[in-house]
mmCIF file of N, CA and C in Angstrom:
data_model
loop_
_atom_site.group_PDB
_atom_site.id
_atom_site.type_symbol
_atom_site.label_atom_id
_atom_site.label_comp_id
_atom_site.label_asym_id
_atom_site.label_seq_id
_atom_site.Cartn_x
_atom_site.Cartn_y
_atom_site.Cartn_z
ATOM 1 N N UNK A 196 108.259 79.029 110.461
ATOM 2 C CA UNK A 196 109.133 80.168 110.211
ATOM 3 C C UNK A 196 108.370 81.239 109.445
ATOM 4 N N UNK A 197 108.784 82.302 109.730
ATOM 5 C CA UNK A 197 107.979 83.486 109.470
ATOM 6 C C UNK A 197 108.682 84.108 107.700
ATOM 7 N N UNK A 198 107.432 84.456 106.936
ATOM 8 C CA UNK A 198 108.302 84.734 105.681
ATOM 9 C C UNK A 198 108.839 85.788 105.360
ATOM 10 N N UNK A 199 109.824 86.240 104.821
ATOM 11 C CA UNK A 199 110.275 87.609 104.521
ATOM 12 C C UNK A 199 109.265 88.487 104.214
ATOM 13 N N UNK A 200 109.997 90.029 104.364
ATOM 14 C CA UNK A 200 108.682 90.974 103.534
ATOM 15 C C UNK A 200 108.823 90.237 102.189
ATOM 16 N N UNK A 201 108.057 90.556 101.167
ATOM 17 C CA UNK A 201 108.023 90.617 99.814
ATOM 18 C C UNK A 201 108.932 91.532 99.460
ATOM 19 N N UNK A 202 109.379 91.272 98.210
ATOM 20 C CA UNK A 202 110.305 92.361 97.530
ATOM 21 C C UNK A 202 110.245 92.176 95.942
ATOM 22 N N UNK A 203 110.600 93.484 95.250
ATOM 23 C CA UNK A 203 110.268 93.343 93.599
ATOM 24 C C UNK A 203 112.087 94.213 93.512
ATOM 25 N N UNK A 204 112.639 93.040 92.722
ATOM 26 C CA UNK A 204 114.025 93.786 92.356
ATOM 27 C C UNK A 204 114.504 94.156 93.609
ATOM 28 N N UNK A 205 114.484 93.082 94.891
ATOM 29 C CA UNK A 205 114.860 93.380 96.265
ATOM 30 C C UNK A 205 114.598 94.224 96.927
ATOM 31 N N UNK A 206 113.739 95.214 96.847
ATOM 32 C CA UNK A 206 113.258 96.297 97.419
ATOM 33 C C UNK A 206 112.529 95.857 98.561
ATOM 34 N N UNK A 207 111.630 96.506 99.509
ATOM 35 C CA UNK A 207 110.743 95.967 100.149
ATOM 36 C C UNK A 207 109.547 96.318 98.821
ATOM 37 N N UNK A 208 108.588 95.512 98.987
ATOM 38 C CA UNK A 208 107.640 95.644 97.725
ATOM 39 C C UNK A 208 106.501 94.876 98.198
ATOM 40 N N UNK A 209 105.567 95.123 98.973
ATOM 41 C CA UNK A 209 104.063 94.096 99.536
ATOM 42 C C UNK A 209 103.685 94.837 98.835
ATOM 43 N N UNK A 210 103.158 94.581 98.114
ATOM 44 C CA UNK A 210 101.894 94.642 96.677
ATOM 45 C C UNK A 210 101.051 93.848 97.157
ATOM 46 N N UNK A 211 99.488 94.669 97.313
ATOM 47 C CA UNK A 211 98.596 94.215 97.822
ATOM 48 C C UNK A 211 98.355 93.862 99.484
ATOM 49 N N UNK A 212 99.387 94.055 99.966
ATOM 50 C CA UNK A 212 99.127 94.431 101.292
ATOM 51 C C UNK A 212 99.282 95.541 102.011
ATOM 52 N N UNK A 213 98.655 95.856 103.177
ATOM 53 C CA UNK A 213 99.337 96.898 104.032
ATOM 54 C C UNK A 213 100.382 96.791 104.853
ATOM 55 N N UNK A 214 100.798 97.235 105.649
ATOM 56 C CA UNK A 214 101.777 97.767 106.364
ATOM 57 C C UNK A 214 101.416 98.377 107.806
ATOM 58 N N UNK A 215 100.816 97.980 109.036
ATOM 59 C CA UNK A 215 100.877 98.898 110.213
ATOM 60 C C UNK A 215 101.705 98.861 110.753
ATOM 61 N N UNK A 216 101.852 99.929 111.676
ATOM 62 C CA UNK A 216 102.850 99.864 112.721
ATOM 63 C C UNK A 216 101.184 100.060 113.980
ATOM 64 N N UNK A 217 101.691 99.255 115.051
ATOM 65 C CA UNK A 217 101.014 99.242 116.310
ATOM 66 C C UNK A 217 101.699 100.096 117.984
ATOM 67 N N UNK A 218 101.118 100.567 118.068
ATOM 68 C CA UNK A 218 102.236 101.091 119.738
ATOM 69 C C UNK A 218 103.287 100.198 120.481
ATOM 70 N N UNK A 219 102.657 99.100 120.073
ATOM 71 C CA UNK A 219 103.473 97.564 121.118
ATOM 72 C C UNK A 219 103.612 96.446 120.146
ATOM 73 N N UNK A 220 104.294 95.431 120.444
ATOM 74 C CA UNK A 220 104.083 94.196 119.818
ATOM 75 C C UNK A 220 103.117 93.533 120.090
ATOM 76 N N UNK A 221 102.625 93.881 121.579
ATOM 77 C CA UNK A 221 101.276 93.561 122.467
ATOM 78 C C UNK A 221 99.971 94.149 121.307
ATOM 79 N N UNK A 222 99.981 94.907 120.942
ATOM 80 C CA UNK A 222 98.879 95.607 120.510
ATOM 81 C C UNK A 222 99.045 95.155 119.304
ATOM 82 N N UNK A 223 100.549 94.853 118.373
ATOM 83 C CA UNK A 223 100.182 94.348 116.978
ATOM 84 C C UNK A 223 99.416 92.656 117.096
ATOM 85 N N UNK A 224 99.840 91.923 118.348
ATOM 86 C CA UNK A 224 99.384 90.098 118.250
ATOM 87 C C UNK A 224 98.096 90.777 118.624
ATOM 88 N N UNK A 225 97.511 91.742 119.657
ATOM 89 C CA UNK A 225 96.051 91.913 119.717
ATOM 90 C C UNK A 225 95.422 91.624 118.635
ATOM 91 N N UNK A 226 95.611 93.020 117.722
ATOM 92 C CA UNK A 226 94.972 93.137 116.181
ATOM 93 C C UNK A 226 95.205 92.081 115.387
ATOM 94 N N UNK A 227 96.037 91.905 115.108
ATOM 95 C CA UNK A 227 96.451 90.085 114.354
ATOM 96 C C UNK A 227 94.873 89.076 114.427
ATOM 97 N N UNK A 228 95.311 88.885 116.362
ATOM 98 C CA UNK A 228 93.992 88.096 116.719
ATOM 99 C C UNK A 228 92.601 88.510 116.322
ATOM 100 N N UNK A 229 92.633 89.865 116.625
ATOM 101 C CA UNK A 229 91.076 90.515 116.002
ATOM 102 C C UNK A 229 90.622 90.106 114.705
ATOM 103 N N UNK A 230 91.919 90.621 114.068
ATOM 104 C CA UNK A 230 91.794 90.221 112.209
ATOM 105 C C UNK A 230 91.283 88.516 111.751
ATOM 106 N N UNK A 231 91.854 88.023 112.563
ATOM 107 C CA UNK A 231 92.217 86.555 112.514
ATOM 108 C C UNK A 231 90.722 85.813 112.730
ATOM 109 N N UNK A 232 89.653 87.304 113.811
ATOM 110 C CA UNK A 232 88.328 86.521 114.268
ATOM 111 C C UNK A 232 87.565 87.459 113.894
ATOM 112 N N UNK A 233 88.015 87.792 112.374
ATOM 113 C CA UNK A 233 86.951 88.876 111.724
ATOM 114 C C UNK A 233 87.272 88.513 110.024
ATOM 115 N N UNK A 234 87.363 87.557 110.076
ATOM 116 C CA UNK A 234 87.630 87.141 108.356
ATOM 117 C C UNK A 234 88.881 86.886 107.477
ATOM 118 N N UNK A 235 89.954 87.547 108.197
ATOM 119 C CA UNK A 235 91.144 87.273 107.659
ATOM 120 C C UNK A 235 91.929 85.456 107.758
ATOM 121 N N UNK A 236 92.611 85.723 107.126
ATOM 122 C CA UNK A 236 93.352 84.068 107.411
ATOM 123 C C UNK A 236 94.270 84.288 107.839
ATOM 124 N N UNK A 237 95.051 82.766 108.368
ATOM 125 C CA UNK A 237 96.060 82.585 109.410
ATOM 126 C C UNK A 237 97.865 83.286 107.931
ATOM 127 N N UNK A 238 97.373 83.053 106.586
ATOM 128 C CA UNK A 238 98.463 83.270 106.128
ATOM 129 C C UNK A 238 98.183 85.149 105.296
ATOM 130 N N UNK A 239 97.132 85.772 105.988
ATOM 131 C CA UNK A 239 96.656 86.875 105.713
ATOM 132 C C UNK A 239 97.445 88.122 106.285
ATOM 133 N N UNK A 240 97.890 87.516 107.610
ATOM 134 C CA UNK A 240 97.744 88.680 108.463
ATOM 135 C C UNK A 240 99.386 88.179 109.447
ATOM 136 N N UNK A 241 100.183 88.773 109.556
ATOM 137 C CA UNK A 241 101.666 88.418 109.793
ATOM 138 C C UNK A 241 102.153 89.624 110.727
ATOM 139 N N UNK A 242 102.432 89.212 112.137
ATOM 140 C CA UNK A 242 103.058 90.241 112.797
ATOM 141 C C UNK A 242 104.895 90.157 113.178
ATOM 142 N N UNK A 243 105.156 91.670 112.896
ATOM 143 C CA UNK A 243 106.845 90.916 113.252
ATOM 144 C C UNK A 243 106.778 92.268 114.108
ATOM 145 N N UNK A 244 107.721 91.392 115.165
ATOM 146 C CA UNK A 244 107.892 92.588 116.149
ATOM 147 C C UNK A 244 109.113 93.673 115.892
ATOM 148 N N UNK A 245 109.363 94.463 116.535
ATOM 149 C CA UNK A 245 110.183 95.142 116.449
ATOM 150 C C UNK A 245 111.383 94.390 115.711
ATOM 151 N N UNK A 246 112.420 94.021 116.745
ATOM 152 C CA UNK A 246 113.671 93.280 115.835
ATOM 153 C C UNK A 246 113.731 92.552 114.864
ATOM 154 N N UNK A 247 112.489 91.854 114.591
ATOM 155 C CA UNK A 247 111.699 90.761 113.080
ATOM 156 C C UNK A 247 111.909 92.283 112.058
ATOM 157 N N UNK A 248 111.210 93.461 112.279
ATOM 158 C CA UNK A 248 110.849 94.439 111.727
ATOM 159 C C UNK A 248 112.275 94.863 110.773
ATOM 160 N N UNK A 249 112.862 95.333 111.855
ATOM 161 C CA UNK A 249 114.505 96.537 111.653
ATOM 162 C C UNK A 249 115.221 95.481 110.664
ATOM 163 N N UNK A 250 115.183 94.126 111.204
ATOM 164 C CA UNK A 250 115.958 93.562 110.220
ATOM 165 C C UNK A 250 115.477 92.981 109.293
ATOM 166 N N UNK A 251 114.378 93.147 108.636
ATOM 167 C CA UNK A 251 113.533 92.850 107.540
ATOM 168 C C UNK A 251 114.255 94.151 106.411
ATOM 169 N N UNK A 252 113.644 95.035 107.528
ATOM 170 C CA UNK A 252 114.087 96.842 106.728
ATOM 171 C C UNK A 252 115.793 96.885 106.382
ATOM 172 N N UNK A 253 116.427 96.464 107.102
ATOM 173 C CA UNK A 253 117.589 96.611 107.100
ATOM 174 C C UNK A 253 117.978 95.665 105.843
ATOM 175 N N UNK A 254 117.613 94.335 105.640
ATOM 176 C CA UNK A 254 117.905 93.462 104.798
ATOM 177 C C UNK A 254 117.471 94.269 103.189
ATOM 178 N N UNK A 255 116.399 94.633 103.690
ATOM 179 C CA UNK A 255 115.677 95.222 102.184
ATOM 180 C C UNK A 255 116.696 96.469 101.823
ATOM 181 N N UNK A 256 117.357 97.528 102.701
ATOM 182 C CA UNK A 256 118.377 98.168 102.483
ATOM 183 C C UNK A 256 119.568 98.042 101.524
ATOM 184 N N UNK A 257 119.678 96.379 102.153
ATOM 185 C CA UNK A 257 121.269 95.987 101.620
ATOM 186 C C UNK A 257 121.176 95.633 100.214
ATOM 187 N N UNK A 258 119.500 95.199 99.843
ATOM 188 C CA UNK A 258 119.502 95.013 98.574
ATOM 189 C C UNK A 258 119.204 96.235 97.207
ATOM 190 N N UNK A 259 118.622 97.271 97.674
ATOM 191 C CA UNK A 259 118.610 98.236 96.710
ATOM 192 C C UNK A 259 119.257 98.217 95.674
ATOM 193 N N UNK A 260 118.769 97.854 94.304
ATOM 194 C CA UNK A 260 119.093 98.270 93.107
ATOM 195 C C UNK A 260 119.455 99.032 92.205
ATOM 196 N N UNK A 261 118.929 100.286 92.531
ATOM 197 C CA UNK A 261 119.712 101.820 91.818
ATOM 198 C C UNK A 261 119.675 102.998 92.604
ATOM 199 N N UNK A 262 120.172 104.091 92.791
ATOM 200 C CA UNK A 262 119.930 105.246 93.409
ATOM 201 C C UNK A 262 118.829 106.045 93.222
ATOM 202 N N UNK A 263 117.934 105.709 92.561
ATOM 203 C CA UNK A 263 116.664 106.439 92.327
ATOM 204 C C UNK A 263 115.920 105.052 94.222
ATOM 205 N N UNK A 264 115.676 104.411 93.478
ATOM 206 C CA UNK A 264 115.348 103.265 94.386
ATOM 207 C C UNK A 264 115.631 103.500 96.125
ATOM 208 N N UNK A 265 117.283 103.531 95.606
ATOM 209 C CA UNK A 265 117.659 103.352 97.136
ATOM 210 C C UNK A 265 117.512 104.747 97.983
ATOM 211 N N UNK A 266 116.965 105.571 97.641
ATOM 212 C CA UNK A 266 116.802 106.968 97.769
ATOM 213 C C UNK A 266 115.407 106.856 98.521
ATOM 214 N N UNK A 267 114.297 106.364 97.427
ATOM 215 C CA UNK A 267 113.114 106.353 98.097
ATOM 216 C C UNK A 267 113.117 105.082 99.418
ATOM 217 N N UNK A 268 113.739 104.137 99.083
ATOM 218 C CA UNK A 268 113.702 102.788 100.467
ATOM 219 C C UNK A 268 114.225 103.424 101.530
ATOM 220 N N UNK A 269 115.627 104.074 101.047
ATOM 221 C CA UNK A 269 115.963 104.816 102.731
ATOM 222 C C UNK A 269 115.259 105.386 103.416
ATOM 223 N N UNK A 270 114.302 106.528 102.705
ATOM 224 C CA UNK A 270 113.209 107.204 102.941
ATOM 225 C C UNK A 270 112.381 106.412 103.825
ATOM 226 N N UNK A 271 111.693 105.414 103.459
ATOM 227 C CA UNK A 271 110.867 104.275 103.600
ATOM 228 C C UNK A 271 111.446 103.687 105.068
ATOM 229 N N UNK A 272 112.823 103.241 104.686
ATOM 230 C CA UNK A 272 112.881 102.797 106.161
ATOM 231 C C UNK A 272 113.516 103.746 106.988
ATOM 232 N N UNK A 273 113.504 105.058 107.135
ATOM 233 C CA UNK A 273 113.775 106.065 108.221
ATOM 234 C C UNK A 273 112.727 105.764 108.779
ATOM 235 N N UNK A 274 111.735 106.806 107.502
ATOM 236 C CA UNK A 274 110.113 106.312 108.138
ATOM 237 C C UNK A 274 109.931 105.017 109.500
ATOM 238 N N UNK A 275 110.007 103.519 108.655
ATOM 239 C CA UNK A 275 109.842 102.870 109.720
ATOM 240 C C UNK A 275 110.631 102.391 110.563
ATOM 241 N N UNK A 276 111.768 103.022 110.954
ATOM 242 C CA UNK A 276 112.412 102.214 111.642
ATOM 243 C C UNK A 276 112.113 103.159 113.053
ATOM 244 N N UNK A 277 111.856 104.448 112.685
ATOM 245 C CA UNK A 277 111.706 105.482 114.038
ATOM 246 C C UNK A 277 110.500 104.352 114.995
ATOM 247 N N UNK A 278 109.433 104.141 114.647
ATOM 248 C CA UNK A 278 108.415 103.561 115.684
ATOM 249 C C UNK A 278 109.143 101.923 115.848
ATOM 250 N N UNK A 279 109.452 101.155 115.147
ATOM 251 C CA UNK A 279 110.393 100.199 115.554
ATOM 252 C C UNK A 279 111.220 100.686 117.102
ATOM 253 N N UNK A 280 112.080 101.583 116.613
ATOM 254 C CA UNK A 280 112.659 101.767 117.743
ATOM 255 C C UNK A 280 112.233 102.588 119.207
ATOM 256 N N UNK A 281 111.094 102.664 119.023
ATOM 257 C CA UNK A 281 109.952 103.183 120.197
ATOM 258 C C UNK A 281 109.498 101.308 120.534
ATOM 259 N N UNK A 282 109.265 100.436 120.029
ATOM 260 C CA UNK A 282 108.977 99.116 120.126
ATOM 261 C C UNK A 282 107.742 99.410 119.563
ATOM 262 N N UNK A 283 107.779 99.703 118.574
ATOM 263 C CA UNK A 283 106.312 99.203 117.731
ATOM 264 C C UNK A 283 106.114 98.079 117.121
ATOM 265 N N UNK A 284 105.262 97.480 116.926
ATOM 266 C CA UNK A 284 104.608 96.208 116.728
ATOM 267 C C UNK A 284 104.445 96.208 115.368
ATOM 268 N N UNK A 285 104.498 95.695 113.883
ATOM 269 C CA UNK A 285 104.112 95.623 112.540
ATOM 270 C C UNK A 285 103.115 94.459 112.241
ATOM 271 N N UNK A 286 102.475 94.711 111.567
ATOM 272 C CA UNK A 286 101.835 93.940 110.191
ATOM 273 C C UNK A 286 101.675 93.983 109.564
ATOM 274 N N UNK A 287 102.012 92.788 108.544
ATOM 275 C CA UNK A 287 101.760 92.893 107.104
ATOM 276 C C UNK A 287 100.413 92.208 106.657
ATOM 277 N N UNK A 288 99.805 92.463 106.464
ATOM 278 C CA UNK A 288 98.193 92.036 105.980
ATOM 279 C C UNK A 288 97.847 92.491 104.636
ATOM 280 N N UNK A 289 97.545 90.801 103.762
ATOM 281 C CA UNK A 289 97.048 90.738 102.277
ATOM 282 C C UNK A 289 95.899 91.194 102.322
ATOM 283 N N UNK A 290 95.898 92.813 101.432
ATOM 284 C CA UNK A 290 94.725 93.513 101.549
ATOM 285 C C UNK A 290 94.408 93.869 99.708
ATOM 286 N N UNK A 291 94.093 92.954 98.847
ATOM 287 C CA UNK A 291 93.862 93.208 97.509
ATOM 288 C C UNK A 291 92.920 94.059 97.180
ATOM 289 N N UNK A 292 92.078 94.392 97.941
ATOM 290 C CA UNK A 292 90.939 95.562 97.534
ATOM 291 C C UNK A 292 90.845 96.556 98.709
ATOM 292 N N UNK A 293 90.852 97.696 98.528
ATOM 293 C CA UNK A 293 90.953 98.935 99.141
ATOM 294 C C UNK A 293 90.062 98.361 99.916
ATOM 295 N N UNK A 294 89.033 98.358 100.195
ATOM 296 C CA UNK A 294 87.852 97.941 100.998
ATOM 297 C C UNK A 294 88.254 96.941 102.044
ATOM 298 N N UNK A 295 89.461 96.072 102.040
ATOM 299 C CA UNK A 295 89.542 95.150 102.341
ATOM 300 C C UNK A 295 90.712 95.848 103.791
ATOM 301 N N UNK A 296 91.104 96.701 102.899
ATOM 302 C CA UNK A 296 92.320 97.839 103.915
ATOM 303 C C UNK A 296 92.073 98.931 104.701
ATOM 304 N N UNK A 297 90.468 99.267 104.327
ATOM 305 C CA UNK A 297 90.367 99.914 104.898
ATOM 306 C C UNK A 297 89.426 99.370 106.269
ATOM 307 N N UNK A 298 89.136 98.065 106.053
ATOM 308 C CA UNK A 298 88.435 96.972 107.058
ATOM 309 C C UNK A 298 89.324 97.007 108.351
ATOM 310 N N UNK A 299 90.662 96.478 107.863
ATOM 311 C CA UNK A 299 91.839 95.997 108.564
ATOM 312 C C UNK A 299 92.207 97.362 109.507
ATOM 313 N N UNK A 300 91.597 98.550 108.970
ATOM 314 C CA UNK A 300 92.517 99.750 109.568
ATOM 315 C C UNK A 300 91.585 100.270 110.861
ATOM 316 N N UNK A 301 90.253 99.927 110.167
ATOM 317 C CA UNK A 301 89.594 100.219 111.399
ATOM 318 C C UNK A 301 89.571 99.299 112.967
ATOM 319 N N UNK A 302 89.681 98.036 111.745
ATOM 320 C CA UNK A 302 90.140 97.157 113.608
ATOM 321 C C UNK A 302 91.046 97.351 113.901
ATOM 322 N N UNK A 303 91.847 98.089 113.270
ATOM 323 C CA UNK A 303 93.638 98.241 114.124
ATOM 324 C C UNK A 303 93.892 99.626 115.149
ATOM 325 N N UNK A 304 92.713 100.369 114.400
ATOM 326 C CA UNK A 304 92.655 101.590 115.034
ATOM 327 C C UNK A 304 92.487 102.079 116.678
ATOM 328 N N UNK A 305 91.697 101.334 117.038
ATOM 329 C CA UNK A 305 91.349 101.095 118.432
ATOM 330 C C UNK A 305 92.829 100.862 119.310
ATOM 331 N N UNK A 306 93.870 100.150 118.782
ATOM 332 C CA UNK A 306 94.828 99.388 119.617
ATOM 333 C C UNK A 306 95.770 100.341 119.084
ATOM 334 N N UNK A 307 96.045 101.806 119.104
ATOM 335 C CA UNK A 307 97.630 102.128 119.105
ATOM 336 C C UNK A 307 97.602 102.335 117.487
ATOM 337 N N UNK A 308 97.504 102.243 116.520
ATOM 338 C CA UNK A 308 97.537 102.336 114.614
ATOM 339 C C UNK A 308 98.651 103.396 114.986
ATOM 340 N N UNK A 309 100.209 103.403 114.597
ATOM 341 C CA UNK A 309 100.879 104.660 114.596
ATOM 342 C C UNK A 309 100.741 105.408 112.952
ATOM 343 N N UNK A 310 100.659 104.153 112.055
ATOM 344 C CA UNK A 310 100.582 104.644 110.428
ATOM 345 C C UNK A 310 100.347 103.453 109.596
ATOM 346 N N UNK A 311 99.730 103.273 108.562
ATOM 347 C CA UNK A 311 98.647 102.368 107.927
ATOM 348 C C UNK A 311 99.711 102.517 106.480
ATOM 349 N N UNK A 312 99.576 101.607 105.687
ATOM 350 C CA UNK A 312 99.951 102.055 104.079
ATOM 351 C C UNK A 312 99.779 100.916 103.201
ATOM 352 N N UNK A 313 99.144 101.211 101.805
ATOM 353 C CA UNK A 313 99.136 100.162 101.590
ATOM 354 C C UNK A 313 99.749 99.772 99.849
ATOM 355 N N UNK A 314 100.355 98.891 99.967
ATOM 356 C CA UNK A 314 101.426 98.872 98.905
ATOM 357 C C UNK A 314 100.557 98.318 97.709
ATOM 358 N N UNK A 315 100.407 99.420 96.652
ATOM 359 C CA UNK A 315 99.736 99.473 94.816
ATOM 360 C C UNK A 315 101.002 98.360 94.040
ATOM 361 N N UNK A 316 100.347 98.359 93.241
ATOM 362 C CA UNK A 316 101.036 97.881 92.360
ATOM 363 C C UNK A 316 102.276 99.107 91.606
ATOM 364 N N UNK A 317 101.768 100.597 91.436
ATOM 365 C CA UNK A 317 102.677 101.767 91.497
ATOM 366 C C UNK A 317 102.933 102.456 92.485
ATOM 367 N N UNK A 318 102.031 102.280 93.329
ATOM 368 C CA UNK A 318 101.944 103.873 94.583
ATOM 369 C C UNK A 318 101.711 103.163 95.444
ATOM 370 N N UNK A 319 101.916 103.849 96.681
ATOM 371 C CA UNK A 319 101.844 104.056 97.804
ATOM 372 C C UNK A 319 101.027 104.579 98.381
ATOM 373 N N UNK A 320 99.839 103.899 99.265
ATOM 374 C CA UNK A 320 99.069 104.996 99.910
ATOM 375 C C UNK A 320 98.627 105.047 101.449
ATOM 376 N N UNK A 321 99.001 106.214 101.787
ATOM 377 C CA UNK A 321 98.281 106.252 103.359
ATOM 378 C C UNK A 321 97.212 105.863 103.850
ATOM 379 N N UNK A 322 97.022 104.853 104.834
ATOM 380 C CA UNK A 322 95.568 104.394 105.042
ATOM 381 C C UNK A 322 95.350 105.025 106.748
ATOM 382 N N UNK A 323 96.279 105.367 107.228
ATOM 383 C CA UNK A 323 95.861 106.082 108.841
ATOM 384 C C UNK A 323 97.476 106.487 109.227
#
């Protein structure tokens, strides 16, 4: 069984990982596999497809904690739910050192990358 996103105070919250979205679900198990035969591990690198996705986002919705919060998550999942609903492909990949994310982005790049991000311990940052 596949594990939830992470969450801090129920939010969505991957700290220390990224976040892609892929063109397909086809193109996110591609990259997965790539990752998978380029150094990453089997509990590194996690694809959920579209409907795994929406209702990950959706769950993380229901939990929002304050209106400052639930302000930026809605944000967050407008953001992702638009390529979800094109059938985009996600992964979540444990990326603890920038270097390590920006590894992951270039093999993802080739196959479709719609948007990269990778969750700080405060911030948020765009990786493609």
């Amino acid at each position: 069984m596949k594990a939830s996103f992470q969450r801090a105070f129920g939010d969505f919250s991957p700290t220390g990982h990224a976040v892609m979205a892929l063109a397909t679900d086809a193109d996110a198990e591609k990259v997965r596999q790539k990752l998978l035969r380029n150094g990453f591990g089997e509990n590194d690198v996690t694809h959920y497809n579209k409907n795994e996705a929406v209702r990950e986002f959706e769950r993380s919705e229901e939990y929002a904690v304050n209106l400052f919060k639930i302000e930026q998550e809605v944000a967050k999942f407008e953001e992702y739910l638009e390529p979800s609903g094109q059938g985009c492909g996600f992964l979540v990949v444990r990326t603890p050192e920038d270097e390590v994310a920006k590894r992951a982005v270039q093999i993802a790049m080739p196959f479709g990358l719609k948007f990269a991000e990778k969750y700080k311990r405060w911030t948020l940052d765009g990786l493609a």
